[in-house]
Amino acid sequence: MLPIQPDRFLADLHALRKFGAAGVGKGVVRPAFSEPDIAARAWLAERMREAGLSVQIDPVGSVFGLSEGQSLLMGSHSDSQPEGGWLDGALGVIAALEVARASVEAGGPPVSVVSFQDEEGRFGVTTGSAIWSGNLTLDKADGLTDRDGVRFADARALMPDRSDSFVDPSQFTGFLEMHIEQGPVLDREGDAIGVVDAIVGIRDMKITLEGEQNHAGTTPMQGRRDAFQALSRFNMLIAERFANVVTPRTVWTIGHVTLHPNASSIVPGRVTFSMQWRDGDSDRLGRMEQIIRDTAEDVAQSGGFNLTFGPMLGLEPVDMDARLRDALEQAAEADVPGRWRTMPSGALHDATNVSEMMPVGMLFVPSIGGISHAFGEDTAEADLVTGLRVLAEAVDALN
Ligand code: GLV
Ligand code: MN
Ligand code: MN
């Protein structure tokens, strides 16, 4: 068994949380390329160097700690949502760091560590690993903007010490990512570990409807071209039209809305909103896209709105590698017999992109109350340590 040190792992996890600590409980505000994110990445690079790894920060800000020769890559991301928790991504990075340290101390097996940049999609969808894997071209990524109009190209220029080249993936034999579940299943069922069998696919695009801005007191209801009303109608219609297409696991979200000019006494003239949908079946994602596009056209035409669609981003559903999954399952059964399950991931992960280049496996630990992408996200420390142990046991067995 690798000589992992749970106290050192927990201390580093708490130390990482200090970058961008916010809100009540253990909240974090550390979006990609924000000051705390850049500082956290510098801190992480230092921890990697101390562990004997050689650091390479790629052109988009993903931080790699590389072991010599062929190695197993492990990690996740250290950026957060605009309001996030302390474990989403951070757990996988610090667990990987601890396993890498332990393996250096034990004389092997070689483990490299990564924190991908912008997994949380300030600009794209799992942007850093999507670019590394070729799922997103650097050119297309550079043109993407965040919700305040900042371009990815300008944001990544803020990241110091970037290399001119991307890390060569052929040096890695596979990728393991530990993560919190971010859902209610493990917590509700009293299981300590989830071994992931597949990750859902996603589609994401911005939609803009432009009507007519006018006075909220003098403009008769009849004939208004109110952008908020258009969005409201669109939202209602897609729910009706999805009914025969979706399953209970399919999800869709309008999570960000910019209403212009966003004032009580003005009929809003323009709305731009995010439309995101997820499912484990690519065909279904495609059928939903058609419904979304047709419905937006219908709303625009019937109400006299100008309609534009932003760039379409997405990732396909992927299965985990059978050998890595088997190693994780065996380690779970040895460590917490009968208290683990195989399960799909409804959240996205860098592992989806990395699966284009090498075998990938994923491990979940419970999220208390199923809460994530919120300040209240948490996991019992005993469960964090169980996850670390199972991960280390799997790495040992894969050697
Ligand atoms: C990643 O955080 C996701 O949105 O699933
Ligand atoms: Mn995550
Ligand atoms: Mn997340």
Short mmCIF file of N, CA and C in Angstrom, two decimals, residues 212-222 224 226 263-268:
data_model
loop_
_atom_site.label_atom_id
_atom_site.label_comp_id
_atom_site.label_asym_id
_atom_site.label_seq_id
_atom_site.Cartn_x
_atom_site.Cartn_y
_atom_site.Cartn_z
N GLU A 212 -38.22 45.22 -28.95
CA GLU A 212 -38.19 46.69 -28.98
C GLU A 212 -38.25 47.23 -27.56
N GLN A 213 -37.24 48.02 -27.20
CA GLN A 213 -37.20 48.67 -25.89
C GLN A 213 -38.16 49.87 -25.92
N ASN A 214 -38.96 50.01 -24.84
CA ASN A 214 -39.90 51.13 -24.85
C ASN A 214 -40.35 51.47 -23.43
N HIS A 215 -41.20 52.47 -23.30
CA HIS A 215 -41.69 52.96 -22.02
C HIS A 215 -42.69 51.97 -21.41
N ALA A 216 -42.46 51.60 -20.12
CA ALA A 216 -43.30 50.58 -19.49
C ALA A 216 -44.68 51.10 -19.11
N GLY A 217 -44.88 52.43 -19.12
CA GLY A 217 -46.18 52.99 -18.75
C GLY A 217 -47.05 53.30 -19.94
N THR A 218 -46.45 53.71 -21.02
CA THR A 218 -47.24 54.21 -22.15
C THR A 218 -47.38 53.22 -23.29
N THR A 219 -46.63 52.14 -23.25
CA THR A 219 -46.68 51.20 -24.38
C THR A 219 -47.76 50.15 -24.12
N PRO A 220 -48.83 50.13 -24.93
CA PRO A 220 -49.92 49.17 -24.70
C PRO A 220 -49.40 47.72 -24.72
N MET A 221 -50.04 46.86 -23.96
CA MET A 221 -49.64 45.46 -23.92
C MET A 221 -49.70 44.86 -25.32
N GLN A 222 -50.78 45.23 -26.02
CA GLN A 222 -50.94 44.74 -27.40
C GLN A 222 -49.83 45.35 -28.26
N ARG A 224 -46.52 45.02 -27.88
CA ARG A 224 -45.17 45.10 -27.30
C ARG A 224 -44.28 44.01 -27.89
N ASP A 226 -41.58 42.55 -26.10
CA ASP A 226 -40.92 42.49 -24.79
C ASP A 226 -40.03 41.24 -24.74
N ALA A 263 -34.44 47.25 -16.20
CA ALA A 263 -34.94 48.35 -15.36
C ALA A 263 -36.46 48.23 -15.23
N SER A 264 -36.97 48.60 -14.06
CA SER A 264 -38.40 48.37 -13.76
C SER A 264 -39.35 49.08 -14.72
N SER A 265 -38.96 50.23 -15.21
CA SER A 265 -39.90 51.02 -16.00
C SER A 265 -39.60 51.01 -17.49
N ILE A 266 -38.88 49.98 -17.91
CA ILE A 266 -38.57 49.87 -19.35
C ILE A 266 -39.00 48.48 -19.84
N VAL A 267 -39.76 48.48 -20.93
CA VAL A 267 -40.07 47.20 -21.59
C VAL A 267 -38.73 46.70 -22.15
N PRO A 268 -38.25 45.52 -21.67
CA PRO A 268 -36.92 45.09 -22.09
C PRO A 268 -36.84 44.79 -23.58
#
